[in-house]
PDB file of C-alpha atoms in Angstrom:
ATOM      1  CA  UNK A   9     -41.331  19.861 -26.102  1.00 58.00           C
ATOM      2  CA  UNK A  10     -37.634  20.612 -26.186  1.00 72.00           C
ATOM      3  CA  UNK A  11     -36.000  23.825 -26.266  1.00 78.00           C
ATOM      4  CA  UNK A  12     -32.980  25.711 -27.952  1.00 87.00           C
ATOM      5  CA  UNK A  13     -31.569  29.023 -26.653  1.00 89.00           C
ATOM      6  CA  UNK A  14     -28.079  31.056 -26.396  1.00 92.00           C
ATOM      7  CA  UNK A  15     -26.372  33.530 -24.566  1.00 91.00           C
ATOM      8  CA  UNK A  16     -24.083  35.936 -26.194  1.00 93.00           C
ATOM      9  CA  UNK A  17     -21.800  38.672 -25.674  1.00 93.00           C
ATOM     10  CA  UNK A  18     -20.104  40.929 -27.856  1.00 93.00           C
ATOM     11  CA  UNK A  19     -16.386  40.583 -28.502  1.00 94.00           C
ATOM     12  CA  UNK A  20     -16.612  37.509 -25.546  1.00 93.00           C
ATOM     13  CA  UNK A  21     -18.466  34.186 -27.201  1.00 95.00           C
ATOM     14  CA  UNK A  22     -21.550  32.842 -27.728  1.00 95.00           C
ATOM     15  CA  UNK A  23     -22.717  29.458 -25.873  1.00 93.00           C
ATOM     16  CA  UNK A  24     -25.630  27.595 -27.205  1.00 93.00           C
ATOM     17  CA  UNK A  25     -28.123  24.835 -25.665  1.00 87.00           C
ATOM     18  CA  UNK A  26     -30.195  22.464 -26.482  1.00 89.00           C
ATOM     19  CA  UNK A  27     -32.572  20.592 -23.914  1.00 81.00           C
ATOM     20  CA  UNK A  28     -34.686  17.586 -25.232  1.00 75.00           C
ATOM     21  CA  UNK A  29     -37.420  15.628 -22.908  1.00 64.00           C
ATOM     22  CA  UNK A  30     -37.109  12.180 -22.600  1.00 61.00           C
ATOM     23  CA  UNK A  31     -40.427  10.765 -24.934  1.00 54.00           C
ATOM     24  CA  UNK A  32     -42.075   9.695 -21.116  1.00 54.00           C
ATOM     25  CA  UNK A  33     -41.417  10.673 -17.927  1.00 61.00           C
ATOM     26  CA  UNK A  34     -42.701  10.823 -14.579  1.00 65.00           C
ATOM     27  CA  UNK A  35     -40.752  13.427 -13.040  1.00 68.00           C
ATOM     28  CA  UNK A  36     -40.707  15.655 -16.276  1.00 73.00           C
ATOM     29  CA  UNK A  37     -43.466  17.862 -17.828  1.00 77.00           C
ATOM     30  CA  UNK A  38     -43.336  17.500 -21.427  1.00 77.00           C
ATOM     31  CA  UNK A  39     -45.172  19.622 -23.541  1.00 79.00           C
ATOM     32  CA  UNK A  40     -47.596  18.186 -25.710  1.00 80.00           C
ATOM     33  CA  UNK A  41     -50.542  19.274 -27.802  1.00 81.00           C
ATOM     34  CA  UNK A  42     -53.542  18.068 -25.661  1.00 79.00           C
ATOM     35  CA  UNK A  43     -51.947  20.341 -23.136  1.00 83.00           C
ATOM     36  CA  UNK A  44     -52.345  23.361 -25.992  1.00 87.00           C
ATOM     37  CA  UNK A  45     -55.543  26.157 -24.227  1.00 89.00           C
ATOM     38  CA  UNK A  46     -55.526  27.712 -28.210  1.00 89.00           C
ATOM     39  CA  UNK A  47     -54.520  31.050 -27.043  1.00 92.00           C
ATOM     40  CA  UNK A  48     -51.276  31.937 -28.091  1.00 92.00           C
ATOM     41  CA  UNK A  49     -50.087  33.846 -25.153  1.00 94.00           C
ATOM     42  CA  UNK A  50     -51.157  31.626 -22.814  1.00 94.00           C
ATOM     43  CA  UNK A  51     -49.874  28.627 -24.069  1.00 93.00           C
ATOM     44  CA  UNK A  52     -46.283  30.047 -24.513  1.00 94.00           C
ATOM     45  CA  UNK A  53     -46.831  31.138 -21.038  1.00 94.00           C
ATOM     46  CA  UNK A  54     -47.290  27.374 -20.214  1.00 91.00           C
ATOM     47  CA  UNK A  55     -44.425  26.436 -21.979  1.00 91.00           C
ATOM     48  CA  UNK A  56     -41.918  28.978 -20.004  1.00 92.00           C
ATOM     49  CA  UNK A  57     -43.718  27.300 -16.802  1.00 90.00           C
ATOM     50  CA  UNK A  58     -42.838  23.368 -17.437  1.00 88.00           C
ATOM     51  CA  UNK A  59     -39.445  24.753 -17.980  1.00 88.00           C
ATOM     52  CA  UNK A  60     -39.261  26.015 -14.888  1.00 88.00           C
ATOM     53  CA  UNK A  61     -40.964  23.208 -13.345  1.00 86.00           C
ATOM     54  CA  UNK A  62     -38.775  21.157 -15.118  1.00 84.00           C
ATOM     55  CA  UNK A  63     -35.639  22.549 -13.483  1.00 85.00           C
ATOM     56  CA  UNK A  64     -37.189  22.314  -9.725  1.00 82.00           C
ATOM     57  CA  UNK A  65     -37.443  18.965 -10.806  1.00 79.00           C
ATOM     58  CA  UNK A  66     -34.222  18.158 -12.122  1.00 75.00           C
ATOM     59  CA  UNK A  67     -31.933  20.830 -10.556  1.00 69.00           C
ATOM     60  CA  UNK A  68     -28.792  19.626  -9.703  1.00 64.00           C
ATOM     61  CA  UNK A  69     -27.661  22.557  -8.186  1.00 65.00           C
ATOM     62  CA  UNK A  70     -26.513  24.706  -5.227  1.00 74.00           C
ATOM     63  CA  UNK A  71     -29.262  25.565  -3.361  1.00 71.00           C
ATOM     64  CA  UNK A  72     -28.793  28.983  -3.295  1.00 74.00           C
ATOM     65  CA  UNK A  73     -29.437  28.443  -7.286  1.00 85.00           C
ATOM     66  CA  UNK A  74     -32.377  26.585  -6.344  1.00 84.00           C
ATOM     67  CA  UNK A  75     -33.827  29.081  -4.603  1.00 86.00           C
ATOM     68  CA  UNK A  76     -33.660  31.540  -7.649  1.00 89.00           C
ATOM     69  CA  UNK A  77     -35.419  28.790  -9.594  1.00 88.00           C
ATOM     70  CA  UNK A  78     -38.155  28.867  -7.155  1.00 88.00           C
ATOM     71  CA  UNK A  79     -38.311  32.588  -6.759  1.00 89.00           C
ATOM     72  CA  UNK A  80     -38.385  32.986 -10.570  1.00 92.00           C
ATOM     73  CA  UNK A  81     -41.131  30.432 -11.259  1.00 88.00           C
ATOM     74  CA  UNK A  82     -42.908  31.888  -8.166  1.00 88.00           C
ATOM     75  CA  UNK A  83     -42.553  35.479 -10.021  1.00 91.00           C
ATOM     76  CA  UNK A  84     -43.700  33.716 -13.533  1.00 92.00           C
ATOM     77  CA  UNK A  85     -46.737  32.061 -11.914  1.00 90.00           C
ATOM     78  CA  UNK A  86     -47.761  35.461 -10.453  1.00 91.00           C
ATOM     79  CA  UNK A  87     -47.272  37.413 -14.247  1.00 94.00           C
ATOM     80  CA  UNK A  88     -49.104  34.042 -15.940  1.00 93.00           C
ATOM     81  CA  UNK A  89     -52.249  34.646 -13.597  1.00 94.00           C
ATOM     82  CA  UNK A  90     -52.518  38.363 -14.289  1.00 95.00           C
ATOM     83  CA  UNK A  91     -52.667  37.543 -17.932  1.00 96.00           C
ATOM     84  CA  UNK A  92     -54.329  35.195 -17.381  1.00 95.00           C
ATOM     85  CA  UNK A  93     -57.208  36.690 -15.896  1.00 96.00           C
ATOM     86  CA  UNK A  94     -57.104  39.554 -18.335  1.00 97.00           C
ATOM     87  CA  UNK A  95     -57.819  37.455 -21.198  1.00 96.00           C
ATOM     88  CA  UNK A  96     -60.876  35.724 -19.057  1.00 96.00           C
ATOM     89  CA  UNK A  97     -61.933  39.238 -18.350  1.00 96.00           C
ATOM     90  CA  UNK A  98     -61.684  40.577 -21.452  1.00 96.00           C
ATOM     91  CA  UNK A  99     -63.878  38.083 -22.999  1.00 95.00           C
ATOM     92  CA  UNK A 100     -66.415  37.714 -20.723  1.00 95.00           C
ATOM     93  CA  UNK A 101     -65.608  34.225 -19.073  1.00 95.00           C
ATOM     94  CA  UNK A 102     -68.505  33.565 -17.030  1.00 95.00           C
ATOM     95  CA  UNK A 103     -66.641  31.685 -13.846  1.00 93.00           C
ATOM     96  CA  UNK A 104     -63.879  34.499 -13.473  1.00 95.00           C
ATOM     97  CA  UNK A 105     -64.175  34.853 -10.638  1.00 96.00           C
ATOM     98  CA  UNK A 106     -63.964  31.273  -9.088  1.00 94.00           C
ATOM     99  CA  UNK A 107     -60.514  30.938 -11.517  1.00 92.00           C
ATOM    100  CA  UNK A 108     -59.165  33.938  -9.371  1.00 95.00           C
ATOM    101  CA  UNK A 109     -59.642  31.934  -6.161  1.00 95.00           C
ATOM    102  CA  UNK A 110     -58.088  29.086  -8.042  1.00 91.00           C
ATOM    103  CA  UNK A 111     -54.863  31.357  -8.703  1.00 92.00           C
ATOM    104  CA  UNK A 112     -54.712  32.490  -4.811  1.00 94.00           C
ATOM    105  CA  UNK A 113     -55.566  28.877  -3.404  1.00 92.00           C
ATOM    106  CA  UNK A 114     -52.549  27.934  -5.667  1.00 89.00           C
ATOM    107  CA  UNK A 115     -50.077  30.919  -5.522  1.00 90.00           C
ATOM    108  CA  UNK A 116     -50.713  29.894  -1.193  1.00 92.00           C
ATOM    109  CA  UNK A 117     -50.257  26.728  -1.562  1.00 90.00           C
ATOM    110  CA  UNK A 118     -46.562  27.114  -3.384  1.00 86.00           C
ATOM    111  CA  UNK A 119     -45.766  29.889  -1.631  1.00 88.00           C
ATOM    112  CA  UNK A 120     -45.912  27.729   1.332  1.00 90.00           C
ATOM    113  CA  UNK A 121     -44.191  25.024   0.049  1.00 85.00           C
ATOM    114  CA  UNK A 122     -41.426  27.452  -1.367  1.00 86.00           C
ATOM    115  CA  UNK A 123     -41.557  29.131   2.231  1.00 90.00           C
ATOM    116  CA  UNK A 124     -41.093  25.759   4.041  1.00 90.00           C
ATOM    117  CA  UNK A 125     -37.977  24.565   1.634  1.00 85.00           C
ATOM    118  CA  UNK A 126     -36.533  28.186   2.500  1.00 85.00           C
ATOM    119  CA  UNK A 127     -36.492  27.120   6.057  1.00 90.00           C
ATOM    120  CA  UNK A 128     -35.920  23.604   6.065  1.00 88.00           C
ATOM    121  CA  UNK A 129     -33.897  22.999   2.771  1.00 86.00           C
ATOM    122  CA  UNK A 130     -34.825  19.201   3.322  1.00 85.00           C
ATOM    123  CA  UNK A 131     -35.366  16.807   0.246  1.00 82.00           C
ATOM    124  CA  UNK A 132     -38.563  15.804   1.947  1.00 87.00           C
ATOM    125  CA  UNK A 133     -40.134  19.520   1.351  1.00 85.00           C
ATOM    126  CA  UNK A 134     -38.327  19.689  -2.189  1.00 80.00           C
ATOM    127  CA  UNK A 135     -40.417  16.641  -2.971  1.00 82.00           C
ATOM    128  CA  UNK A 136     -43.482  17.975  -1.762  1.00 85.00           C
ATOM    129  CA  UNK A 137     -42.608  21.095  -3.855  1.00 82.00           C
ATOM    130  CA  UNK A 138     -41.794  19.397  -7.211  1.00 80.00           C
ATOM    131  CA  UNK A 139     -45.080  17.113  -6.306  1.00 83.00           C
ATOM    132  CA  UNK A 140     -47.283  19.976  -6.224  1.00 85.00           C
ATOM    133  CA  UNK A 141     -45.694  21.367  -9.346  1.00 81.00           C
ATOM    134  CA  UNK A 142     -46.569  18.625 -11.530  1.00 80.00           C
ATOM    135  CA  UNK A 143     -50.163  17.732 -10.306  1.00 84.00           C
ATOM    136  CA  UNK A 144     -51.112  21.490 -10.812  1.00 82.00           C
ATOM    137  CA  UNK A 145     -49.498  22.234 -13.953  1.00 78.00           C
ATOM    138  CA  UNK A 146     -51.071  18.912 -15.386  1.00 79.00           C
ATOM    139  CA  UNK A 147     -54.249  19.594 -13.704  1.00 83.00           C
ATOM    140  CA  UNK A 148     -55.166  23.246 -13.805  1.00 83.00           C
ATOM    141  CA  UNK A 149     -54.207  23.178 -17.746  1.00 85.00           C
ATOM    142  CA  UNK A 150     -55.675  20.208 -18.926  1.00 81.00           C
ATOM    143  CA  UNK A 151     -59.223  19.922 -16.350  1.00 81.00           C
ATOM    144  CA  UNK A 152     -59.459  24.517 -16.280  1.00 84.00           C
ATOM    145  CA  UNK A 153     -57.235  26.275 -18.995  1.00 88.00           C
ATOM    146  CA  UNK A 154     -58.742  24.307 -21.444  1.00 87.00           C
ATOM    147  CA  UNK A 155     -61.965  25.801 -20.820  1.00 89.00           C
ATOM    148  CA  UNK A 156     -61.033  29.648 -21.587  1.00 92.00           C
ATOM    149  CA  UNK A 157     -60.361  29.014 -25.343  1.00 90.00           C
ATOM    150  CA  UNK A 158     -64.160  28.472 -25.842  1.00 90.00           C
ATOM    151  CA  UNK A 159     -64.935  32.283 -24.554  1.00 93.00           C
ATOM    152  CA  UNK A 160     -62.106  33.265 -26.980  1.00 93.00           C
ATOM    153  CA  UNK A 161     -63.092  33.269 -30.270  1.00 91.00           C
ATOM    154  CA  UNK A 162     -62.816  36.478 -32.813  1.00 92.00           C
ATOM    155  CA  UNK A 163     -61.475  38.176 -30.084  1.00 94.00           C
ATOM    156  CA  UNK A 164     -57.635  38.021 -30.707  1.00 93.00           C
ATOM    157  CA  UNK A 165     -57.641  42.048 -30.961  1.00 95.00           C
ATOM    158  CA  UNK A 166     -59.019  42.469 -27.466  1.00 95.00           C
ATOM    159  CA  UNK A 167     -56.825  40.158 -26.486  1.00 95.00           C
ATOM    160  CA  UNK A 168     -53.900  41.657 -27.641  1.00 94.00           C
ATOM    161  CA  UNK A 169     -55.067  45.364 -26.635  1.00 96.00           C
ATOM    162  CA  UNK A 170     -55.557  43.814 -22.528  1.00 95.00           C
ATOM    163  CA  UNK A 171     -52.205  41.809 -22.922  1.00 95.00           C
ATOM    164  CA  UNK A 172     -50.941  45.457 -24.176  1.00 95.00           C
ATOM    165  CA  UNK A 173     -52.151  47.282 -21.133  1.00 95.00           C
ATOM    166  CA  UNK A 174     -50.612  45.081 -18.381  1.00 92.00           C
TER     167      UNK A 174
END
C-alpha cells in the first residue's frame, strides 16, 4: 500500500521517495486486497485516488498547495468515472445507469465540499472534506466497485479497445 517514485532532470539531479502507510489507521486509506474490483485499470485507478486522498488528509501544506491537491483529485475522480463507466458499458452491466447517478451525486457532493473550503478555508470544512473522502472511497469500492468485476469476464480486449477510445 506504499509507494516509490522520482523526479529527474537531465544534467540537474534526481530525488527519490518513498511513502509507507502506517499498518492501521484511521485517517489513512491503505490499500489492501479486499479493496482489489479485479480489473486492472480500475484498480490502479483506485490506487492513484487513496493517494490523493491520502494527501487531503495529511497535507501539511500551504493552502494554496492544498487547493491543487483538491483540484487534482477533483480532476482524477472525474477521468476515474468516465472509465469507469466505459468498462460498465462495454460489458453490459445491467445497473449502469443508477452507477452514473452514483458518480454525479458524488462528484456534487465534493465539489461542494471543495467549493465551500475554497471560500471558507476553515479546518471545520477541511474535515468535512477529508470525512467524505474516506467514507466514499471505502464505501463506493468495497459495497459498488466490487460488483463490476462479475460483468467482466473474457472481456479484457473490449476493455482495453473502450479504455483506448477515451
Amino acid at each position: 500500500a506504499g509507494q516509490v517514485g522520482f523526479e529527474s532532470e537531465e544534467g540537474v539531479g534526481s530525488t527519490f521517495w518513498i511513502e509507507l502507510p502506517l499498518a492501521s489507521n484511521e485517517e489513512t486509506l491503505i490499500w489492501t486486497e479486499a479493496m482489489r474490483v479485479g480489473i486492472d485499470a480500475l484498480d490502479k485507478d483506485h490506487q492513484v485516488l487513496f493517494s490523493l486522498f491520502n494527501k487531503v488528509a495529511h497535507g501539511a501544506f500551504e493552502e494554496e498547495d492544498m487547493d491543487e491537491v483538491i483540484n487534482e483529485l477533483i480532476d482524477y475522480t472525474h477521468y476515474h468515472f468516465g472509465r469507469e463507466e466505459a468498462i460498465m458499458e462495454v460489458c453490459g452491466y445491467p445497473d449502469l445507469e443508477e452507477h452514473r447517478g452514483l458518480h454525479r451525486e458524488l462528484t456534487s457532493q465534493v465539489n461542494d465540499l471543495a467549493d465551500t473550503w475554497h471560500k471558507e478555508r476553515s479546518p471545520e470544512t477541511l474535515g468535512h472534506l477529508r470525512k467524505f473522502l474516506r467514507e466514499w472511497a471505502v464505501g463506493h469500492i468495497v459495497e459498488v466497485d466490487t460488483e463490476i468485476s462479475h460483468y467482466t469476464k473474457g472481456k479484457e480486449r473490449e476493455i482495453r479497445k473502450a479504455l483506448e477510445s477515451l
